[in-house]
mmCIF file of C-alpha atoms in Angstrom:
data_model
loop_
_atom_site.group_PDB
_atom_site.id
_atom_site.type_symbol
_atom_site.label_atom_id
_atom_site.label_comp_id
_atom_site.label_asym_id
_atom_site.label_seq_id
_atom_site.Cartn_x
_atom_site.Cartn_y
_atom_site.Cartn_z
ATOM 1 C CA ASP A 816 7.940 4.496 -13.914
ATOM 2 C CA ILE A 817 9.266 2.126 -12.232
ATOM 3 C CA GLN A 818 7.804 -2.217 -13.000
ATOM 4 C CA MET A 819 7.463 -4.233 -10.625
ATOM 5 C CA THR A 820 6.852 -8.124 -11.506
ATOM 6 C CA GLN A 821 6.142 -10.397 -8.782
ATOM 7 C CA SER A 822 5.446 -13.711 -9.532
ATOM 8 C CA PRO A 823 3.985 -16.544 -8.923
ATOM 9 C CA ALA A 824 0.353 -14.558 -9.205
ATOM 10 C CA SER A 825 -0.777 -18.100 -7.263
ATOM 11 C CA LEU A 826 1.108 -20.956 -5.340
ATOM 12 C CA SER A 827 -0.740 -23.546 -3.168
ATOM 13 C CA ALA A 828 1.430 -25.299 -0.295
ATOM 14 C CA SER A 829 1.456 -27.905 2.817
ATOM 15 C CA LEU A 830 2.021 -26.791 6.129
ATOM 16 C CA GLY A 831 5.368 -26.664 6.943
ATOM 17 C CA GLU A 832 6.567 -26.007 3.646
ATOM 18 C CA THR A 833 9.184 -23.384 2.307
ATOM 19 C CA VAL A 834 7.831 -20.838 -0.428
ATOM 20 C CA THR A 835 9.991 -18.560 -1.824
ATOM 21 C CA ILE A 836 7.185 -14.746 -3.831
ATOM 22 C CA GLU A 837 9.838 -13.249 -5.871
ATOM 23 C CA CYS A 838 9.499 -9.214 -7.106
ATOM 24 C CA LEU A 839 11.822 -8.206 -10.172
ATOM 25 C CA ALA A 840 12.032 -4.489 -10.499
ATOM 26 C CA SER A 841 12.669 -2.911 -13.704
ATOM 27 C CA GLU A 842 15.398 -0.778 -12.188
ATOM 28 C CA ASP A 843 17.337 -0.030 -9.539
ATOM 29 C CA ILE A 844 15.914 0.469 -6.746
ATOM 30 C CA TYR A 845 18.772 0.734 -4.088
ATOM 31 C CA SER A 846 16.963 -1.798 -1.399
ATOM 32 C CA ASN A 847 13.940 -0.065 -1.218
ATOM 33 C CA LEU A 848 11.578 -2.548 -1.220
ATOM 34 C CA ALA A 849 8.624 -3.530 1.103
ATOM 35 C CA TRP A 850 6.543 -6.499 1.600
ATOM 36 C CA TYR A 851 3.194 -6.789 3.003
ATOM 37 C CA GLN A 852 0.704 -9.452 3.522
ATOM 38 C CA GLN A 853 -3.156 -9.080 2.843
ATOM 39 C CA LYS A 854 -6.334 -11.175 4.059
ATOM 40 C CA PRO A 855 -9.387 -10.740 2.803
ATOM 41 C CA GLY A 856 -11.680 -8.174 4.216
ATOM 42 C CA LYS A 857 -8.497 -6.421 5.342
ATOM 43 C CA SER A 858 -5.369 -3.546 5.241
ATOM 44 C CA PRO A 859 -2.171 -4.548 4.329
ATOM 45 C CA GLN A 860 0.433 -5.393 6.615
ATOM 46 C CA LEU A 861 3.835 -4.632 6.858
ATOM 47 C CA LEU A 862 5.962 -7.880 7.190
ATOM 48 C CA ILE A 863 9.598 -6.264 5.646
ATOM 49 C CA TYR A 864 11.099 -3.069 4.822
ATOM 50 C CA ASP A 865 13.979 -1.917 3.208
ATOM 51 C CA ALA A 866 14.414 -5.712 1.088
ATOM 52 C CA SER A 867 15.311 -7.853 4.425
ATOM 53 C CA SER A 868 14.221 -6.047 7.529
ATOM 54 C CA LEU A 869 11.499 -6.955 9.902
ATOM 55 C CA GLN A 870 8.979 -5.598 11.153
ATOM 56 C CA ASP A 871 8.178 -6.109 14.756
ATOM 57 C CA GLY A 872 5.772 -8.019 15.642
ATOM 58 C CA VAL A 873 6.406 -10.057 12.579
ATOM 59 C CA PRO A 874 7.314 -14.134 13.269
ATOM 60 C CA SER A 875 10.875 -14.704 11.912
ATOM 61 C CA ARG A 876 9.737 -17.297 9.279
ATOM 62 C CA PHE A 877 9.018 -14.261 7.416
ATOM 63 C CA SER A 878 12.580 -13.471 5.519
ATOM 64 C CA GLY A 879 13.538 -11.387 2.829
ATOM 65 C CA SER A 880 16.722 -11.011 0.366
ATOM 66 C CA GLU A 881 17.660 -9.562 -2.500
ATOM 67 C CA SER A 882 20.132 -10.019 -5.255
ATOM 68 C CA GLY A 883 20.430 -6.976 -7.881
ATOM 69 C CA THR A 884 17.083 -5.675 -9.038
ATOM 70 C CA GLN A 885 15.364 -9.296 -8.067
ATOM 71 C CA TYR A 886 14.145 -9.548 -4.998
ATOM 72 C CA SER A 887 12.778 -12.369 -2.606
ATOM 73 C CA LEU A 888 10.396 -12.935 0.261
ATOM 74 C CA GLU A 889 10.645 -16.528 1.946
ATOM 75 C CA ILE A 890 8.654 -18.079 4.141
ATOM 76 C CA ASN A 891 9.677 -20.621 6.217
ATOM 77 C CA SER A 892 7.336 -23.912 8.243
ATOM 78 C CA LEU A 893 4.167 -22.783 6.627
ATOM 79 C CA GLN A 894 1.425 -22.097 8.729
ATOM 80 C CA SER A 895 -2.328 -22.038 8.105
ATOM 81 C CA GLU A 896 -2.628 -18.176 9.543
ATOM 82 C CA ASP A 897 0.304 -18.012 6.434
ATOM 83 C CA ALA A 898 -2.517 -17.940 3.849
ATOM 84 C CA ALA A 899 -2.808 -14.668 2.189
ATOM 85 C CA THR A 900 -2.187 -12.088 -0.795
ATOM 86 C CA TYR A 901 1.666 -10.749 -0.188
ATOM 87 C CA PHE A 902 2.687 -7.242 -2.302
ATOM 88 C CA CYS A 903 5.624 -5.969 -2.981
ATOM 89 C CA GLN A 904 6.412 -2.450 -3.575
ATOM 90 C CA GLN A 905 9.218 0.163 -4.293
ATOM 91 C CA HIS A 906 9.331 3.190 -2.400
ATOM 92 C CA HIS A 907 12.941 4.084 -4.018
ATOM 93 C CA ASP A 908 11.410 6.850 -6.191
ATOM 94 C CA TYR A 909 8.223 7.993 -7.565
ATOM 95 C CA PRO A 910 5.442 7.562 -8.481
ATOM 96 C CA ARG A 911 5.768 4.355 -6.064
ATOM 97 C CA THR A 912 4.547 0.832 -7.536
ATOM 98 C CA PHE A 913 3.595 -2.209 -6.544
ATOM 99 C CA GLY A 914 3.689 -5.661 -7.724
ATOM 100 C CA GLY A 915 0.608 -7.465 -8.963
ATOM 101 C CA GLY A 916 0.499 -10.025 -6.084
ATOM 102 C CA THR A 917 0.602 -13.243 -4.989
ATOM 103 C CA LYS A 918 -2.040 -15.855 -3.925
ATOM 104 C CA LEU A 919 -0.570 -18.326 -1.223
ATOM 105 C CA GLU A 920 -3.272 -21.089 -0.826
ATOM 106 C CA LEU A 921 -2.827 -24.114 2.343
ATOM 107 C CA LYS A 922 -3.484 -27.333 0.958
ATOM 108 C CA GLU B 227 -1.835 3.230 19.069
ATOM 109 C CA VAL B 228 -1.159 4.716 15.738
ATOM 110 C CA LYS B 229 -5.027 4.464 14.363
ATOM 111 C CA LEU B 230 -5.693 6.394 10.770
ATOM 112 C CA VAL B 231 -9.741 6.462 10.056
ATOM 113 C CA GLU B 232 -11.224 6.844 6.661
ATOM 114 C CA SER B 233 -14.124 8.144 5.705
ATOM 115 C CA GLY B 234 -16.800 9.850 3.324
ATOM 116 C CA GLY B 235 -17.200 6.542 1.087
ATOM 117 C CA GLY B 236 -20.023 5.976 -0.121
ATOM 118 C CA LEU B 237 -22.027 5.074 -3.538
ATOM 119 C CA VAL B 238 -21.416 8.498 -5.709
ATOM 120 C CA GLN B 239 -22.531 9.085 -9.519
ATOM 121 C CA PRO B 240 -20.714 9.012 -12.314
ATOM 122 C CA GLY B 241 -18.747 12.562 -12.806
ATOM 123 C CA ARG B 242 -19.138 13.603 -10.070
ATOM 124 C CA SER B 243 -16.778 14.332 -6.879
ATOM 125 C CA LEU B 244 -16.246 12.739 -3.842
ATOM 126 C CA LYS B 245 -13.849 14.143 -0.516
ATOM 127 C CA LEU B 246 -12.530 11.144 2.025
ATOM 128 C CA SER B 247 -10.796 12.021 4.912
ATOM 129 C CA CYS B 248 -8.964 10.193 7.102
ATOM 130 C CA ALA B 249 -8.738 10.628 11.259
ATOM 131 C CA ALA B 250 -5.098 10.059 12.181
ATOM 132 C CA SER B 251 -4.001 9.885 16.364
ATOM 133 C CA GLY B 252 -1.507 8.065 18.164
ATOM 134 C CA PHE B 253 1.324 9.749 16.548
ATOM 135 C CA SER B 254 2.667 13.409 16.103
ATOM 136 C CA PHE B 255 0.998 13.994 12.689
ATOM 137 C CA ASN B 256 2.885 16.352 11.426
ATOM 138 C CA ASP B 257 6.178 14.759 11.471
ATOM 139 C CA TYR B 258 4.949 12.309 8.877
ATOM 140 C CA TRP B 259 4.443 12.007 5.034
ATOM 141 C CA MET B 260 1.555 10.667 4.844
ATOM 142 C CA GLY B 261 -0.622 9.042 1.342
ATOM 143 C CA TRP B 262 -3.437 6.879 -0.318
ATOM 144 C CA VAL B 263 -3.391 3.812 -1.781
ATOM 145 C CA ARG B 264 -6.344 2.112 -3.684
ATOM 146 C CA GLN B 265 -7.443 -1.325 -4.393
ATOM 147 C CA ALA B 266 -10.366 -2.231 -7.253
ATOM 148 C CA PRO B 267 -12.562 -5.180 -6.397
ATOM 149 C CA GLY B 268 -10.870 -8.079 -7.001
ATOM 150 C CA LYS B 269 -7.426 -6.477 -8.176
ATOM 151 C CA GLY B 270 -3.819 -5.091 -6.115
ATOM 152 C CA LEU B 271 -2.937 -2.793 -5.053
ATOM 153 C CA GLU B 272 -2.204 0.994 -6.752
ATOM 154 C CA TRP B 273 -0.462 3.686 -4.818
ATOM 155 C CA ILE B 274 -2.103 7.287 -5.737
ATOM 156 C CA GLY B 275 0.180 9.649 -3.986
ATOM 157 C CA GLU B 276 1.865 10.926 -1.047
ATOM 158 C CA ILE B 277 2.098 14.545 0.608
ATOM 159 C CA ASN B 278 4.845 15.533 2.564
ATOM 160 C CA GLN B 279 4.559 17.070 6.305
ATOM 161 C CA ASP B 280 4.610 20.329 5.379
ATOM 162 C CA SER B 281 2.072 20.389 1.952
ATOM 163 C CA SER B 282 5.069 21.510 0.018
ATOM 164 C CA THR B 283 5.724 18.802 -1.491
ATOM 165 C CA ILE B 284 2.945 15.866 -2.907
ATOM 166 C CA ASN B 285 3.438 13.650 -5.616
ATOM 167 C CA TYR B 286 0.987 11.535 -7.398
ATOM 168 C CA THR B 287 1.016 8.470 -10.021
ATOM 169 C CA PRO B 288 0.147 10.116 -13.231
ATOM 170 C CA SER B 289 -2.687 8.738 -14.410
ATOM 171 C CA LEU B 290 -4.648 9.832 -11.388
ATOM 172 C CA LYS B 291 -2.974 13.377 -11.032
ATOM 173 C CA ASP B 292 -5.720 15.615 -12.666
ATOM 174 C CA LYS B 293 -8.159 14.004 -11.334
ATOM 175 C CA PHE B 294 -7.674 13.557 -7.093
ATOM 176 C CA THR B 295 -5.672 15.973 -5.283
ATOM 177 C CA ILE B 296 -4.625 15.389 -1.512
ATOM 178 C CA SER B 297 -3.791 18.005 1.259
ATOM 179 C CA ARG B 298 -3.498 17.420 4.570
ATOM 180 C CA ASP B 299 -5.122 20.129 7.897
ATOM 181 C CA ASN B 300 -1.842 19.384 10.505
ATOM 182 C CA ALA B 301 -3.780 21.254 13.072
ATOM 183 C CA GLN B 302 -6.917 18.669 12.574
ATOM 184 C CA ASN B 303 -4.987 15.864 12.750
ATOM 185 C CA THR B 304 -6.460 14.769 8.908
ATOM 186 C CA LEU B 305 -5.410 13.907 5.364
ATOM 187 C CA TYR B 306 -8.081 14.593 2.395
ATOM 188 C CA LEU B 307 -8.136 13.003 -0.697
ATOM 189 C CA GLN B 308 -10.756 14.983 -3.597
ATOM 190 C CA MET B 309 -11.584 13.134 -6.071
ATOM 191 C CA SER B 310 -13.169 14.718 -9.352
ATOM 192 C CA LYS B 311 -14.849 13.405 -12.903
ATOM 193 C CA LEU B 312 -15.259 9.733 -11.641
ATOM 194 C CA GLY B 313 -15.937 6.819 -13.392
ATOM 195 C CA SER B 314 -16.709 3.389 -12.525
ATOM 196 C CA GLU B 315 -12.813 2.495 -13.003
ATOM 197 C CA ASP B 316 -12.331 4.542 -9.340
ATOM 198 C CA THR B 317 -14.390 1.907 -7.586
ATOM 199 C CA ALA B 318 -12.704 1.114 -5.102
ATOM 200 C CA ILE B 319 -11.256 0.192 -1.646
ATOM 201 C CA TYR B 320 -9.379 3.693 -0.922
ATOM 202 C CA TYR B 321 -6.491 3.197 2.024
ATOM 203 C CA CYS B 322 -4.876 5.643 4.138
ATOM 204 C CA ALA B 323 -1.409 5.495 4.886
ATOM 205 C CA ARG B 324 1.390 6.329 7.032
ATOM 206 C CA PRO B 325 4.005 5.172 4.300
ATOM 207 C CA ARG B 326 4.783 1.923 4.595
ATOM 208 C CA GLN B 327 4.281 1.141 8.338
ATOM 209 C CA TYR B 328 0.332 1.767 8.829
ATOM 210 C CA TRP B 329 -2.586 1.488 7.326
ATOM 211 C CA GLY B 330 -6.063 1.923 7.450
ATOM 212 C CA GLN B 331 -9.177 -0.032 7.240
ATOM 213 C CA GLY B 332 -10.315 1.791 4.181
ATOM 214 C CA VAL B 333 -12.902 2.841 2.150
ATOM 215 C CA MET B 334 -14.929 1.776 0.169
ATOM 216 C CA VAL B 335 -15.776 4.249 -3.509
ATOM 217 C CA THR B 336 -18.550 3.073 -5.586
ATOM 218 C CA VAL B 337 -19.219 5.007 -8.599
ATOM 219 C CA SER B 338 -22.640 3.684 -10.079
ATOM 220 C CA SER B 339 -25.714 5.570 -11.485
#
């Protein structure tokens, strides 16, 4: 199975700041990576697919990038509504696997 | 509008079985892979499996392959998850998804005596 190591597990940031969340794949996943946002009591919402493509309707302050097997989600100009848990998921191979999640708290 | 609505959850005793359903609407159901993901209380997401359009290919996470069965009825636009030999570790919210774009609201399954 492909392991997705997500970091950090949690972070706290202020409004207007920029944060970066990372996922390290245990092998090459050829950009087949998605990022999701999940708010308490809600289902996950797709933010980014294919590592860097922004899902329709998602604010442009969200962006995805990659470097080798390291994938990053950057959130610019943090807004209060960005407080949530973020997950990565590889969709290169089966079983599809998720990162452990990053809980983002706004100060 | 794409809608995925899960049903069939609830409280079930250890060792028993349960079948979840997911009613799909707003898209051509038989054109898409469909899948299930679960989330134990306060935990992360766990991918269960996916089924292709004509049910000829079904992929599972290995640890659940002998307990869970995914199926679909394209005539009824419905996805199913048959769960057997349930244990406390199966207590979770179960989400139906059209990978990766659309998710249902989830249904809670609690395994307890």
